[in-house]
PDB file of C-alpha atoms in Angstrom:
ATOM      1  CA  SER K   1     -11.256   9.056 -65.804  1.00 73.00           C
ATOM      2  CA  ALA K   2     -12.894  11.446 -63.770  1.00 78.00           C
ATOM      3  CA  VAL K   3     -12.266  13.703 -60.916  1.00 90.00           C
ATOM      4  CA  ILE K   4     -14.440  12.995 -57.714  1.00 95.00           C
ATOM      5  CA  SER K   5     -14.191  15.717 -54.855  1.00 96.00           C
ATOM      6  CA  GLN K   6     -15.973  14.920 -51.496  1.00 97.00           C
ATOM      7  CA  LYS K   7     -16.322  16.955 -48.360  1.00 97.00           C
ATOM      8  CA  PRO K   8     -15.992  16.078 -45.756  1.00 97.00           C
ATOM      9  CA  SER K   9     -13.361  13.665 -46.192  1.00 95.00           C
ATOM     10  CA  ARG K  10     -13.749  12.456 -42.155  1.00 96.00           C
ATOM     11  CA  ASP K  11     -16.083  13.776 -39.302  1.00 97.00           C
ATOM     12  CA  ILE K  12     -16.946  12.478 -36.041  1.00 97.00           C
ATOM     13  CA  CYS K  13     -20.894  13.093 -35.254  1.00 96.00           C
ATOM     14  CA  GLN K  14     -22.483  13.156 -32.068  1.00 97.00           C
ATOM     15  CA  ARG K  15     -25.303  10.382 -31.821  1.00 97.00           C
ATOM     16  CA  GLY K  16     -28.876  12.219 -33.175  1.00 98.00           C
ATOM     17  CA  THR K  17     -26.956  14.805 -35.349  1.00 98.00           C
ATOM     18  CA  SER K  18     -27.747  15.191 -39.163  1.00 98.00           C
ATOM     19  CA  LEU K  19     -24.162  15.372 -41.563  1.00 98.00           C
ATOM     20  CA  THR K  20     -24.359  16.095 -45.101  1.00 98.00           C
ATOM     21  CA  ILE K  21     -21.482  14.944 -47.777  1.00 98.00           C
ATOM     22  CA  GLN K  22     -21.243  16.757 -50.698  1.00 98.00           C
ATOM     23  CA  CYS K  23     -19.534  15.371 -54.008  1.00 97.00           C
ATOM     24  CA  GLN K  24     -18.378  17.348 -56.980  1.00 97.00           C
ATOM     25  CA  VAL K  25     -17.683  16.490 -60.082  1.00 96.00           C
ATOM     26  CA  ASP K  26     -15.085  17.774 -62.454  1.00 94.00           C
ATOM     27  CA  SER K  27     -17.558  17.142 -65.467  1.00 92.00           C
ATOM     28  CA  GLN K  28     -21.227  17.083 -66.277  1.00 91.00           C
ATOM     29  CA  VAL K  29     -22.638  13.512 -65.654  1.00 89.00           C
ATOM     30  CA  THR K  30     -25.650  12.414 -66.103  1.00 86.00           C
ATOM     31  CA  MET K  31     -26.087   9.748 -63.202  1.00 87.00           C
ATOM     32  CA  MET K  32     -24.513   9.806 -59.877  1.00 92.00           C
ATOM     33  CA  PHE K  33     -24.527   6.740 -57.102  1.00 94.00           C
ATOM     34  CA  TRP K  34     -24.010   6.914 -53.521  1.00 97.00           C
ATOM     35  CA  TYR K  35     -22.953   4.340 -51.724  1.00 97.00           C
ATOM     36  CA  ARG K  36     -22.065   2.912 -48.278  1.00 97.00           C
ATOM     37  CA  GLN K  37     -19.115   0.831 -47.139  1.00 97.00           C
ATOM     38  CA  GLN K  38     -20.047  -0.535 -43.186  1.00 96.00           C
ATOM     39  CA  PRO K  39     -16.181  -1.410 -41.320  1.00 93.00           C
ATOM     40  CA  GLY K  40     -15.178  -4.255 -42.755  1.00 92.00           C
ATOM     41  CA  GLN K  41     -17.263  -4.959 -45.103  1.00 95.00           C
ATOM     42  CA  SER K  42     -18.548  -4.709 -49.144  1.00 96.00           C
ATOM     43  CA  LEU K  43     -20.153  -1.578 -50.916  1.00 96.00           C
ATOM     44  CA  THR K  44     -23.971  -1.341 -50.676  1.00 96.00           C
ATOM     45  CA  LEU K  45     -25.726   1.162 -53.384  1.00 95.00           C
ATOM     46  CA  ILE K  46     -27.825   3.609 -51.397  1.00 97.00           C
ATOM     47  CA  ALA K  47     -28.917   5.149 -54.077  1.00 96.00           C
ATOM     48  CA  THR K  48     -28.901   6.634 -57.645  1.00 93.00           C
ATOM     49  CA  ALA K  49     -29.329  10.693 -58.155  1.00 92.00           C
ATOM     50  CA  ASN K  50     -30.206  11.964 -61.053  1.00 84.00           C
ATOM     51  CA  GLN K  51     -30.543  15.351 -62.010  1.00 81.00           C
ATOM     52  CA  GLY K  52     -33.863  17.012 -61.940  1.00 79.00           C
ATOM     53  CA  SER K  53     -36.188  13.896 -60.166  1.00 82.00           C
ATOM     54  CA  GLU K  54     -36.085  12.468 -57.280  1.00 87.00           C
ATOM     55  CA  ALA K  55     -33.248  10.113 -55.968  1.00 92.00           C
ATOM     56  CA  THR K  56     -34.120   6.202 -56.729  1.00 93.00           C
ATOM     57  CA  TYR K  57     -33.280   4.156 -53.476  1.00 95.00           C
ATOM     58  CA  GLU K  58     -32.564   0.714 -52.788  1.00 94.00           C
ATOM     59  CA  SER K  59     -33.904  -1.649 -50.542  1.00 94.00           C
ATOM     60  CA  GLY K  60     -33.237  -0.842 -46.941  1.00 95.00           C
ATOM     61  CA  PHE K  61     -32.806   3.027 -47.385  1.00 97.00           C
ATOM     62  CA  VAL K  62     -35.445   5.899 -47.667  1.00 96.00           C
ATOM     63  CA  ILE K  63     -35.601   9.025 -48.001  1.00 96.00           C
ATOM     64  CA  ASP K  64     -36.155  10.281 -44.681  1.00 97.00           C
ATOM     65  CA  LYS K  65     -32.782   8.772 -43.450  1.00 98.00           C
ATOM     66  CA  PHE K  66     -31.287   9.473 -46.291  1.00 98.00           C
ATOM     67  CA  PRO K  67     -32.374  12.572 -48.270  1.00 97.00           C
ATOM     68  CA  ILE K  68     -30.353  13.122 -51.253  1.00 96.00           C
ATOM     69  CA  SER K  69     -30.168  16.532 -53.286  1.00 94.00           C
ATOM     70  CA  ARG K  70     -28.790  16.839 -56.932  1.00 94.00           C
ATOM     71  CA  PRO K  71     -29.335  20.831 -58.516  1.00 92.00           C
ATOM     72  CA  ASN K  72     -26.627  20.276 -61.122  1.00 92.00           C
ATOM     73  CA  LEU K  73     -25.206  17.929 -63.537  1.00 92.00           C
ATOM     74  CA  THR K  74     -21.746  18.098 -61.309  1.00 94.00           C
ATOM     75  CA  PHE K  75     -23.111  18.232 -58.133  1.00 95.00           C
ATOM     76  CA  SER K  76     -24.572  16.210 -55.363  1.00 96.00           C
ATOM     77  CA  THR K  77     -25.519  15.767 -51.483  1.00 97.00           C
ATOM     78  CA  LEU K  78     -26.129  13.043 -49.500  1.00 98.00           C
ATOM     79  CA  THR K  79     -27.464  13.766 -45.900  1.00 98.00           C
ATOM     80  CA  VAL K  80     -27.529  11.124 -43.419  1.00 98.00           C
ATOM     81  CA  SER K  81     -29.725  11.886 -40.479  1.00 98.00           C
ATOM     82  CA  ASN K  82     -30.367  11.441 -36.839  1.00 98.00           C
ATOM     83  CA  MET K  83     -27.351   9.290 -36.710  1.00 97.00           C
ATOM     84  CA  SER K  84     -26.541   6.103 -35.079  1.00 97.00           C
ATOM     85  CA  PRO K  85     -23.590   4.340 -34.035  1.00 96.00           C
ATOM     86  CA  GLU K  86     -24.544   1.557 -37.085  1.00 96.00           C
ATOM     87  CA  ASP K  87     -24.521   4.577 -39.644  1.00 97.00           C
ATOM     88  CA  SER K  88     -20.549   4.734 -38.924  1.00 97.00           C
ATOM     89  CA  SER K  89     -19.421   3.874 -41.967  1.00 97.00           C
ATOM     90  CA  ILE K  90     -17.525   5.768 -45.612  1.00 96.00           C
ATOM     91  CA  TYR K  91     -20.050   7.321 -48.075  1.00 98.00           C
ATOM     92  CA  LEU K  92     -18.681   6.662 -51.197  1.00 97.00           C
ATOM     93  CA  CYS K  93     -19.770   9.068 -54.265  1.00 96.00           C
ATOM     94  CA  SER K  94     -19.781   7.645 -58.121  1.00 95.00           C
ATOM     95  CA  VAL K  95     -19.849   8.153 -61.580  1.00 92.00           C
ATOM     96  CA  GLU K  96     -20.162   6.432 -64.671  1.00 86.00           C
ATOM     97  CA  ARG K  97     -18.409   7.751 -67.813  1.00 81.00           C
ATOM     98  CA  LEU K  98     -16.920   6.602 -71.067  1.00 73.00           C
ATOM     99  CA  HIS K  99     -17.929   3.208 -71.445  1.00 69.00           C
ATOM    100  CA  ASP K 100     -19.955   2.919 -68.601  1.00 78.00           C
ATOM    101  CA  THR K 101     -16.736   3.454 -66.246  1.00 87.00           C
ATOM    102  CA  ILE K 102     -17.393   3.504 -62.439  1.00 90.00           C
ATOM    103  CA  TYR K 103     -15.268   6.041 -60.956  1.00 92.00           C
ATOM    104  CA  PHE K 104     -15.032   6.437 -56.948  1.00 94.00           C
ATOM    105  CA  GLY K 105     -14.567   9.643 -55.043  1.00 94.00           C
ATOM    106  CA  GLU K 106     -11.988   9.529 -51.801  1.00 94.00           C
ATOM    107  CA  GLY K 107     -14.780   8.694 -49.735  1.00 95.00           C
ATOM    108  CA  SER K 108     -16.263  10.226 -45.971  1.00 96.00           C
ATOM    109  CA  TRP K 109     -15.381   8.256 -43.348  1.00 96.00           C
ATOM    110  CA  LEU K 110     -17.870   9.244 -40.364  1.00 97.00           C
ATOM    111  CA  THR K 111     -17.701   7.539 -37.217  1.00 97.00           C
ATOM    112  CA  VAL K 112     -20.353   8.375 -34.749  1.00 97.00           C
ATOM    113  CA  VAL K 113     -20.213   8.271 -31.114  1.00 97.00           C
TER     114      VAL K 113
ATOM    115  CA  GLY R   1     -30.733  -9.750 -56.814  1.00 87.00           C
ATOM    116  CA  ILE R   2     -27.280 -10.888 -58.689  1.00 91.00           C
ATOM    117  CA  GLN R   3     -24.977 -12.838 -56.108  1.00 95.00           C
ATOM    118  CA  VAL R   4     -21.356 -12.196 -56.663  1.00 97.00           C
ATOM    119  CA  GLU R   5     -19.091 -14.467 -54.751  1.00 98.00           C
ATOM    120  CA  GLN R   6     -15.286 -14.075 -55.032  1.00 98.00           C
ATOM    121  CA  SER R   7     -12.710 -16.072 -54.039  1.00 98.00           C
ATOM    122  CA  PRO R   8     -10.253 -17.024 -52.115  1.00 98.00           C
ATOM    123  CA  PRO R   9     -11.396 -14.097 -49.426  1.00 97.00           C
ATOM    124  CA  ASP R  10      -7.810 -13.553 -48.084  1.00 97.00           C
ATOM    125  CA  LEU R  11      -4.534 -13.757 -50.263  1.00 97.00           C
ATOM    126  CA  ILE R  12      -0.577 -13.361 -48.560  1.00 97.00           C
ATOM    127  CA  LEU R  13       1.785 -12.766 -51.241  1.00 96.00           C
ATOM    128  CA  GLN R  14       5.462 -12.714 -51.183  1.00 97.00           C
ATOM    129  CA  GLU R  15       6.494  -9.712 -53.333  1.00 97.00           C
ATOM    130  CA  GLY R  16       7.390 -11.049 -56.632  1.00 97.00           C
ATOM    131  CA  ALA R  17       4.714 -14.077 -56.600  1.00 98.00           C
ATOM    132  CA  ASN R  18       1.931 -14.057 -59.097  1.00 97.00           C
ATOM    133  CA  SER R  19      -2.004 -14.320 -58.020  1.00 97.00           C
ATOM    134  CA  THR R  20      -5.428 -15.350 -59.757  1.00 98.00           C
ATOM    135  CA  LEU R  21      -8.459 -14.129 -58.497  1.00 98.00           C
ATOM    136  CA  ARG R  22     -11.736 -15.314 -58.769  1.00 98.00           C
ATOM    137  CA  CYS R  23     -15.122 -13.961 -59.464  1.00 98.00           C
ATOM    138  CA  ASN R  24     -18.327 -15.947 -60.181  1.00 98.00           C
ATOM    139  CA  PHE R  25     -21.728 -14.291 -60.442  1.00 98.00           C
ATOM    140  CA  SER R  26     -25.169 -15.561 -60.918  1.00 96.00           C
ATOM    141  CA  ASP R  27     -27.181 -13.948 -63.708  1.00 93.00           C
ATOM    142  CA  SER R  28     -26.374 -12.706 -67.097  1.00 92.00           C
ATOM    143  CA  VAL R  29     -25.025  -9.291 -67.139  1.00 92.00           C
ATOM    144  CA  ASN R  30     -23.261  -6.793 -69.211  1.00 91.00           C
ATOM    145  CA  ASN R  31     -21.055  -5.092 -67.066  1.00 93.00           C
ATOM    146  CA  LEU R  32     -18.429  -6.012 -64.751  1.00 96.00           C
ATOM    147  CA  GLN R  33     -16.034  -4.099 -63.188  1.00 96.00           C
ATOM    148  CA  TRP R  34     -12.797  -4.985 -60.917  1.00 98.00           C
ATOM    149  CA  PHE R  35     -11.844  -1.994 -58.213  1.00 97.00           C
ATOM    150  CA  HIS R  36      -8.287  -2.140 -56.002  1.00 98.00           C
ATOM    151  CA  GLN R  37      -9.506  -0.371 -52.545  1.00 96.00           C
ATOM    152  CA  ASN R  38      -6.107   0.765 -50.798  1.00 92.00           C
ATOM    153  CA  PRO R  39      -5.721   1.104 -47.030  1.00 87.00           C
ATOM    154  CA  TRP R  40      -6.545   4.546 -47.246  1.00 87.00           C
ATOM    155  CA  GLY R  41      -9.987   3.600 -48.650  1.00 89.00           C
ATOM    156  CA  GLN R  42      -9.496   4.915 -52.189  1.00 91.00           C
ATOM    157  CA  LEU R  43     -11.317   3.117 -55.021  1.00 94.00           C
ATOM    158  CA  ILE R  44      -9.436   2.332 -57.875  1.00 94.00           C
ATOM    159  CA  ASN R  45     -10.782   0.908 -61.060  1.00 94.00           C
ATOM    160  CA  LEU R  46      -9.196  -1.385 -62.964  1.00 96.00           C
ATOM    161  CA  PHE R  47     -11.099  -2.513 -65.583  1.00 96.00           C
ATOM    162  CA  TYR R  48     -14.468  -2.170 -67.277  1.00 94.00           C
ATOM    163  CA  ILE R  49     -14.351  -5.939 -68.593  1.00 96.00           C
ATOM    164  CA  PRO R  50     -17.760  -7.270 -69.677  1.00 95.00           C
ATOM    165  CA  SER R  51     -16.260  -9.999 -71.526  1.00 96.00           C
ATOM    166  CA  GLY R  52     -12.982 -10.813 -73.174  1.00 97.00           C
ATOM    167  CA  THR R  53      -9.639 -10.003 -71.741  1.00 98.00           C
ATOM    168  CA  LYS R  54      -7.736  -7.294 -71.160  1.00 97.00           C
ATOM    169  CA  GLN R  55      -4.104  -6.314 -69.990  1.00 97.00           C
ATOM    170  CA  ASN R  56      -2.412  -2.806 -68.045  1.00 96.00           C
ATOM    171  CA  GLY R  57       0.705  -3.334 -66.824  1.00 97.00           C
ATOM    172  CA  ARG R  58       1.129  -5.980 -64.812  1.00 98.00           C
ATOM    173  CA  LEU R  59      -2.579  -6.511 -64.068  1.00 98.00           C
ATOM    174  CA  SER R  60      -4.733  -8.505 -66.458  1.00 98.00           C
ATOM    175  CA  ALA R  61      -8.694 -10.011 -66.288  1.00 98.00           C
ATOM    176  CA  THR R  62     -10.932 -12.200 -68.214  1.00 98.00           C
ATOM    177  CA  THR R  63     -14.153 -12.675 -68.261  1.00 98.00           C
ATOM    178  CA  VAL R  64     -16.102 -15.321 -69.256  1.00 97.00           C
ATOM    179  CA  ALA R  65     -19.796 -14.377 -69.776  1.00 95.00           C
ATOM    180  CA  THR R  66     -21.419 -17.737 -70.814  1.00 95.00           C
ATOM    181  CA  GLU R  67     -19.789 -19.415 -67.827  1.00 97.00           C
ATOM    182  CA  ARG R  68     -20.796 -16.170 -65.182  1.00 97.00           C
ATOM    183  CA  TYR R  69     -16.634 -15.651 -63.710  1.00 98.00           C
ATOM    184  CA  SER R  70     -13.819 -13.453 -64.038  1.00 98.00           C
ATOM    185  CA  LEU R  71     -10.443 -13.829 -63.203  1.00 98.00           C
ATOM    186  CA  LEU R  72      -7.829 -11.274 -62.235  1.00 98.00           C
ATOM    187  CA  TYR R  73      -4.062 -11.784 -62.853  1.00 98.00           C
ATOM    188  CA  ILE R  74      -1.642 -10.070 -60.302  1.00 98.00           C
ATOM    189  CA  SER R  75       2.025 -11.151 -61.968  1.00 97.00           C
ATOM    190  CA  SER R  76       5.522 -10.229 -60.256  1.00 98.00           C
ATOM    191  CA  SER R  77       3.054  -8.594 -57.242  1.00 97.00           C
ATOM    192  CA  GLN R  78       4.195  -5.298 -55.246  1.00 97.00           C
ATOM    193  CA  THR R  79       3.713  -4.076 -51.906  1.00 96.00           C
ATOM    194  CA  THR R  80       1.646  -1.364 -53.636  1.00 95.00           C
ATOM    195  CA  ASP R  81      -1.167  -4.190 -54.354  1.00 97.00           C
ATOM    196  CA  SER R  82      -2.184  -4.565 -51.336  1.00 97.00           C
ATOM    197  CA  GLY R  83      -5.507  -4.109 -50.582  1.00 97.00           C
ATOM    198  CA  VAL R  84      -9.019  -5.172 -51.189  1.00 98.00           C
ATOM    199  CA  TYR R  85      -9.906  -5.933 -54.482  1.00 98.00           C
ATOM    200  CA  PHE R  86     -13.514  -5.931 -56.131  1.00 98.00           C
ATOM    201  CA  CYS R  87     -15.808  -7.309 -58.692  1.00 98.00           C
ATOM    202  CA  ALA R  88     -19.058  -5.981 -59.314  1.00 96.00           C
ATOM    203  CA  VAL R  89     -21.840  -6.572 -61.919  1.00 96.00           C
ATOM    204  CA  GLY R  90     -24.773  -5.145 -63.224  1.00 92.00           C
ATOM    205  CA  PHE R  91     -26.293  -3.823 -66.090  1.00 86.00           C
ATOM    206  CA  THR R  92     -25.694  -0.134 -68.232  1.00 80.00           C
ATOM    207  CA  GLY R  93     -27.591   1.993 -69.595  1.00 74.00           C
ATOM    208  CA  ALA R  94     -30.641   3.469 -67.621  1.00 66.00           C
ATOM    209  CA  ASN R  95     -30.452   1.224 -65.072  1.00 65.00           C
ATOM    210  CA  SER R  96     -27.035   0.660 -64.881  1.00 74.00           C
ATOM    211  CA  LYS R  97     -25.795   0.474 -61.180  1.00 83.00           C
ATOM    212  CA  LEU R  98     -23.776  -2.269 -59.681  1.00 90.00           C
ATOM    213  CA  THR R  99     -23.702  -5.390 -57.177  1.00 94.00           C
ATOM    214  CA  PHE R 100     -20.123  -5.976 -55.484  1.00 96.00           C
ATOM    215  CA  GLY R 101     -18.973  -9.185 -54.488  1.00 97.00           C
ATOM    216  CA  LYS R 102     -17.194  -8.989 -50.217  1.00 97.00           C
ATOM    217  CA  GLY R 103     -14.090  -8.253 -51.689  1.00 98.00           C
ATOM    218  CA  ILE R 104     -10.608 -10.049 -51.514  1.00 98.00           C
ATOM    219  CA  THR R 105      -8.063  -9.051 -49.481  1.00 97.00           C
ATOM    220  CA  LEU R 106      -4.349  -9.309 -50.693  1.00 97.00           C
ATOM    221  CA  SER R 107      -1.166  -8.807 -48.660  1.00 97.00           C
ATOM    222  CA  VAL R 108       1.822  -9.155 -50.424  1.00 97.00           C
ATOM    223  CA  ARG R 109       4.868  -8.755 -47.725  1.00 97.00           C
ATOM    224  CA  PRO R 110       8.377  -7.403 -48.707  1.00 95.00           C
TER     225      PRO R 110
END
């Protein structure tokens, strides 16, 4: 398994501000993934973060809105920029471990007012 | 992209009942996983099962890759089984990423 810690766990943010979410893993991993889960919806992949290279973004997500850092093999951040109420979601960090099994952090619940 | 359909969308059970959750997918994949999201939002990996059958306690899963479907069986359901069950499919390796279905909301009544 994997121990994945996310901060903050919850936050209420003002429209137009930015928030950075941190993801810390208990051991080194090659790929880290950031997902968004809008209220009552399924999970949508935002981007894949590899250490030492630019993140790879999925269709509909851009770096200016969701900049990602991956400074080492155990840590990543996702910033949600210039937030609007439509960004209210759970943001989830995940990693791939042994035998391609995916594990998720506890999620960061963002409410934009 | 790959389409993932889960059925039924909602399921209500009496404690102790058995259930079968289904996942159909549109293309050949070599990665299929089942997750349970509890009411507090935590996602737990239940099975990595691109093919074959696995069992873990009261849960078991079967994937028939050639027919592009997977089934999750829950036996003797408990109230703690409530939540949303997601099927996710995709590929392993350098292009590893998962596409999630819309989920099945299970409510187990005492």
